[in-house]
PDB file of C-alpha atoms in Angstrom:
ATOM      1  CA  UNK A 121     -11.142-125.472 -17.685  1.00 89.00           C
ATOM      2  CA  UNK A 122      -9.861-123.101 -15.276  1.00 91.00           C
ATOM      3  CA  UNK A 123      -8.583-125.745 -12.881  1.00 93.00           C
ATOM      4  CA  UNK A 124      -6.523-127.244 -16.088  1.00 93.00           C
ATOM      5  CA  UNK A 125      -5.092-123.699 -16.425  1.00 94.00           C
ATOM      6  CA  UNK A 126      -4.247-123.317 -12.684  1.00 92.00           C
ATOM      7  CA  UNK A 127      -2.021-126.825 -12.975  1.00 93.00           C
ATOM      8  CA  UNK A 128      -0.510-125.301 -15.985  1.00 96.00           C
ATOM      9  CA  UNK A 129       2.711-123.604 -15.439  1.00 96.00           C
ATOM     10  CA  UNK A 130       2.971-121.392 -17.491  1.00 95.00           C
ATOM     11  CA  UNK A 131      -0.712-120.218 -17.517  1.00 96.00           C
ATOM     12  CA  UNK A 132      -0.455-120.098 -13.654  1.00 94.00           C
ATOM     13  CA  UNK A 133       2.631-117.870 -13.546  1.00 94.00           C
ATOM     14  CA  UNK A 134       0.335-114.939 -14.698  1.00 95.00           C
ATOM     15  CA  UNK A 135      -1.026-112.331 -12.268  1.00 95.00           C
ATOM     16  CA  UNK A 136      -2.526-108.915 -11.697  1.00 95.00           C
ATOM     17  CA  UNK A 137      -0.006-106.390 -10.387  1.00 94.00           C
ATOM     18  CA  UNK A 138      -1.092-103.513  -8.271  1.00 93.00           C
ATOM     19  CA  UNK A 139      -1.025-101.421 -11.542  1.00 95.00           C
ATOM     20  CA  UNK A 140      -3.258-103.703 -13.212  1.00 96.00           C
ATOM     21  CA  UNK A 141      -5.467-103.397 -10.247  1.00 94.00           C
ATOM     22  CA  UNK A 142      -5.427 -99.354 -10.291  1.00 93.00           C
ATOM     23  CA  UNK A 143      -6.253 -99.160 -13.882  1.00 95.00           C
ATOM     24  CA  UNK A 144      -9.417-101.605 -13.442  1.00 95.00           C
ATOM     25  CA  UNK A 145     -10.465 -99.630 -10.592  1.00 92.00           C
ATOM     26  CA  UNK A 146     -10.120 -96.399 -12.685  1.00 94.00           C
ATOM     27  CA  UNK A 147     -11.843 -97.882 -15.579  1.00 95.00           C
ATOM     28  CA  UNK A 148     -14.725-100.181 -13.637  1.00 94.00           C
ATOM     29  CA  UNK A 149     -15.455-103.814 -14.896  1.00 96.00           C
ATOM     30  CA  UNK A 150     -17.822-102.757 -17.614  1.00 96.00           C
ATOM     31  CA  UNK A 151     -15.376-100.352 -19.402  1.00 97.00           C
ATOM     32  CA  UNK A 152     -12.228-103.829 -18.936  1.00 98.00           C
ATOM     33  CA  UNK A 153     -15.150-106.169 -20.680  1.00 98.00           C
ATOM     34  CA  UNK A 154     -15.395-103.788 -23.281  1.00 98.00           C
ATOM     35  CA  UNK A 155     -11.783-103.756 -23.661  1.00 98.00           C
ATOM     36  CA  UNK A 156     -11.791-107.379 -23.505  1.00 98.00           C
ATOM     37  CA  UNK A 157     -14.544-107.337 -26.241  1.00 98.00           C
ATOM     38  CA  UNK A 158     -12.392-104.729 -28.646  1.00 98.00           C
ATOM     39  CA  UNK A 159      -9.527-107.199 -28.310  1.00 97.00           C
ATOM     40  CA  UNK A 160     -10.972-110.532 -29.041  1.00 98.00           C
ATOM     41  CA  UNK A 161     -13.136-109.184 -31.761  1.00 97.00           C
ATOM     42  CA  UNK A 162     -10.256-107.461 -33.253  1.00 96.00           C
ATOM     43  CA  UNK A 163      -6.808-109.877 -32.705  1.00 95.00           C
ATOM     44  CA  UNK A 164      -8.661-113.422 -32.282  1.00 96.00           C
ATOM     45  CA  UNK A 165     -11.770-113.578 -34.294  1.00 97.00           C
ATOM     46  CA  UNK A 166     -10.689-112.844 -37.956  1.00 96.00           C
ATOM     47  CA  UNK A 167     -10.309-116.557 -39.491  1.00 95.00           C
ATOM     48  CA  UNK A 168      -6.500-115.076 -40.638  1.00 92.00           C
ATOM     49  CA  UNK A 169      -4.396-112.892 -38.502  1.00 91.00           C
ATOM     50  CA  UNK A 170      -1.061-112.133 -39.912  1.00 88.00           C
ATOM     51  CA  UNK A 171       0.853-111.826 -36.820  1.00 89.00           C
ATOM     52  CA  UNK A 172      -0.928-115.034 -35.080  1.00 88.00           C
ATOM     53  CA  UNK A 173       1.371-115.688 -31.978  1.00 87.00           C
ATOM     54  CA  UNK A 174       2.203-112.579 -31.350  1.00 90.00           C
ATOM     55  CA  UNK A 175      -0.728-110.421 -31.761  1.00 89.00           C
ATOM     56  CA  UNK A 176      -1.152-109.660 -27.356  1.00 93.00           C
ATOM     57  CA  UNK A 177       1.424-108.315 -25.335  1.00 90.00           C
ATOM     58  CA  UNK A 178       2.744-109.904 -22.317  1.00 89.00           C
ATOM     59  CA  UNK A 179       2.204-106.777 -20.226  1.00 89.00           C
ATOM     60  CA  UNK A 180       0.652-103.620 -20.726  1.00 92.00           C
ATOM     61  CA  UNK A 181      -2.937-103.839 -19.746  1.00 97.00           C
ATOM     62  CA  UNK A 182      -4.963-106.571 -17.092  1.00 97.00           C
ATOM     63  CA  UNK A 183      -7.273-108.181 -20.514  1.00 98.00           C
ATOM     64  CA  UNK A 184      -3.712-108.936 -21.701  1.00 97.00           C
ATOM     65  CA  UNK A 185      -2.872-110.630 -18.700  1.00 97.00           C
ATOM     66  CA  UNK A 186      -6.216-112.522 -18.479  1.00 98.00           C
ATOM     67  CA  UNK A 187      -5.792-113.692 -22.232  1.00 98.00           C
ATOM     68  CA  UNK A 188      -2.325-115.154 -21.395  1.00 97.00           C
ATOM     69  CA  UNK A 189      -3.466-116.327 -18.078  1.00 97.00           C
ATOM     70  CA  UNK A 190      -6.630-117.756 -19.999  1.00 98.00           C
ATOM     71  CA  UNK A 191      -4.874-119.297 -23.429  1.00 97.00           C
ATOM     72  CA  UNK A 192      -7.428-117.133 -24.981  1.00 98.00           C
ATOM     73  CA  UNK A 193      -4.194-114.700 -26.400  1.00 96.00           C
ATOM     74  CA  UNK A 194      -4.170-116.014 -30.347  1.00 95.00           C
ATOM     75  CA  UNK A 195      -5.580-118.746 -32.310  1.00 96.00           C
ATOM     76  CA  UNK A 196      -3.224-121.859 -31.616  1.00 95.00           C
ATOM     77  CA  UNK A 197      -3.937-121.390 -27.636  1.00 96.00           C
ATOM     78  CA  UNK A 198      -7.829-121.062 -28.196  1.00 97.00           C
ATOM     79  CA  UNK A 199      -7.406-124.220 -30.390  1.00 96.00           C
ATOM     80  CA  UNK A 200      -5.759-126.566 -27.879  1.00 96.00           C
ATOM     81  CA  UNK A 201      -7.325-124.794 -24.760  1.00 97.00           C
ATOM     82  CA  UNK A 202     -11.194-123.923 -25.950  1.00 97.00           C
ATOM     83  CA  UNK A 203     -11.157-126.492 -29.321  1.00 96.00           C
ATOM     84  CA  UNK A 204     -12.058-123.410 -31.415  1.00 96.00           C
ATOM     85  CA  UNK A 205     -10.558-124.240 -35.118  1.00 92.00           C
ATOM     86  CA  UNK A 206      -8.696-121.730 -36.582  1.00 90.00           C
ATOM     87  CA  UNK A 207      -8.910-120.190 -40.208  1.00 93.00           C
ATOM     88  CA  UNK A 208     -12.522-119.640 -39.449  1.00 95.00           C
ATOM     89  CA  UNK A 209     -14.313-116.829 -38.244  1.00 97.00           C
ATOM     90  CA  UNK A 210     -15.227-116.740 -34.699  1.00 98.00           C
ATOM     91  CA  UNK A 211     -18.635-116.342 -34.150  1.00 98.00           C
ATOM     92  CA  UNK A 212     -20.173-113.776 -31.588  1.00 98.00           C
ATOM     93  CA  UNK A 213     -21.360-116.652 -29.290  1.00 98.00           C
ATOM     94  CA  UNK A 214     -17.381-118.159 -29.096  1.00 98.00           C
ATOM     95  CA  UNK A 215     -16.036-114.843 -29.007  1.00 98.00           C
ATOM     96  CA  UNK A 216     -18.333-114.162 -25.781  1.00 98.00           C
ATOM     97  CA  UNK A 217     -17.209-116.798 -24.451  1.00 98.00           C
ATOM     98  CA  UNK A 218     -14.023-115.495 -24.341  1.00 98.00           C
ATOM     99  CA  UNK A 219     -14.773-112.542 -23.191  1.00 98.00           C
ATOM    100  CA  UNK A 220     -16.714-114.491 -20.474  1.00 98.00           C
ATOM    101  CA  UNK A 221     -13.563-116.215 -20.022  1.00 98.00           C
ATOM    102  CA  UNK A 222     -10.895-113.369 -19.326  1.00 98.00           C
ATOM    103  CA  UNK A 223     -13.548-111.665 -17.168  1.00 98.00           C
ATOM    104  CA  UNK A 224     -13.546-114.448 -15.063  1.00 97.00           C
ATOM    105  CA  UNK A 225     -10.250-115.019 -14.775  1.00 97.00           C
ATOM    106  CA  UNK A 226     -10.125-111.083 -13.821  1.00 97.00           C
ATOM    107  CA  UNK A 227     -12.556-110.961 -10.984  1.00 94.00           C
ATOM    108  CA  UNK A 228     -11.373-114.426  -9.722  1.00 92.00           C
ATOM    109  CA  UNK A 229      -7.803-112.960  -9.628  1.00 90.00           C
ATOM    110  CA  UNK A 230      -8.513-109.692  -8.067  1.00 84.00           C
ATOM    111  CA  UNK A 231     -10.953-110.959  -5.836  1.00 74.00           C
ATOM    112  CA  UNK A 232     -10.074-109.332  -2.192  1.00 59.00           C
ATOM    113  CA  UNK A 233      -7.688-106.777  -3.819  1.00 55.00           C
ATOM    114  CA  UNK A 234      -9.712-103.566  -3.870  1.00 52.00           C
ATOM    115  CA  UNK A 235     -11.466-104.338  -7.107  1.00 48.00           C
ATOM    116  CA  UNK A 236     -14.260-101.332  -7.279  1.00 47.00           C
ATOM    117  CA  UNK A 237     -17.459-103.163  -9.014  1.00 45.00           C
ATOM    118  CA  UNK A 238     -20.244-101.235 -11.146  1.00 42.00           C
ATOM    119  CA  UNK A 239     -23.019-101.852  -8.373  1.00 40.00           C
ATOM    120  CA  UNK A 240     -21.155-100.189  -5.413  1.00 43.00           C
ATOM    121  CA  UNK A 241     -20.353 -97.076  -7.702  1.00 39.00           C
ATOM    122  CA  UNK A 242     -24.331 -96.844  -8.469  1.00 37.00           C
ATOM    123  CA  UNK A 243     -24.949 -97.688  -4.883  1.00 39.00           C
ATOM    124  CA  UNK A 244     -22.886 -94.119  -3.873  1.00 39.00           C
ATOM    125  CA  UNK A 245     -24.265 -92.246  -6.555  1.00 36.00           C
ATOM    126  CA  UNK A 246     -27.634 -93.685  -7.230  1.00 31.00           C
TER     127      UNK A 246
END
């Protein structure tokens, strides 16, 4: 999946900016996944959203990024990209997935770019 995404385009024009970067070092990885978490559960997994299309932001924070980057950003792209059917529910397992999905995405893209991870935090502190 994520090599039909790199020879896409417009999936492939997505990346983390320095910003982006920043704010996931100020927040860690577990406090993004959350994020990610809050997002999908609240803008992709209801069977109807009203605003379908246009329910993430192109900018704004890295998860937003990630979902365009990922087609994981409303219910038509997780239909043709992830064959999730829309006007149903997601369930927790598909919207892990997703969440699996954007993290991915997030560590693959910010690999070698000064991401801070959980572990060396503890490692300082523990």
């Amino acid at each position: 999946m994520f090599e039909r995404l790199d020879n896409s385009k417009f999936r492939s024009s997505f990346h983390l900016k320095q910003k982006d970067i920043d704010y996931i070092n100020e927040k860690g990885l577990d406090t993004i996944r959350q994020h990610a978490k809050d997002f999908i559960a609240k803008r992709e997994a209801p069977a109807y959203i009203a605003n379908d299309g246009k329910q993430t932001p192109m900018r704004g924070h890295p998860v937003f990024i990630a979902q365009h980057a990922t087609a994981t950003c409303c219910r038509e792209c997780i239909r043709k990209w992830h064959k999730m059917q829309p006007g149903k529910e997601l369930s927790q397992v598909q919207q892990d997935y997703l969440v699996d999905v954007i993290m991915t995405w997030i560590q693959k893209k910010s690999k070698g770019r000064n991401i801070k991870y959980e572990f060396e935090k503890c490692i300082n502190y523990c």
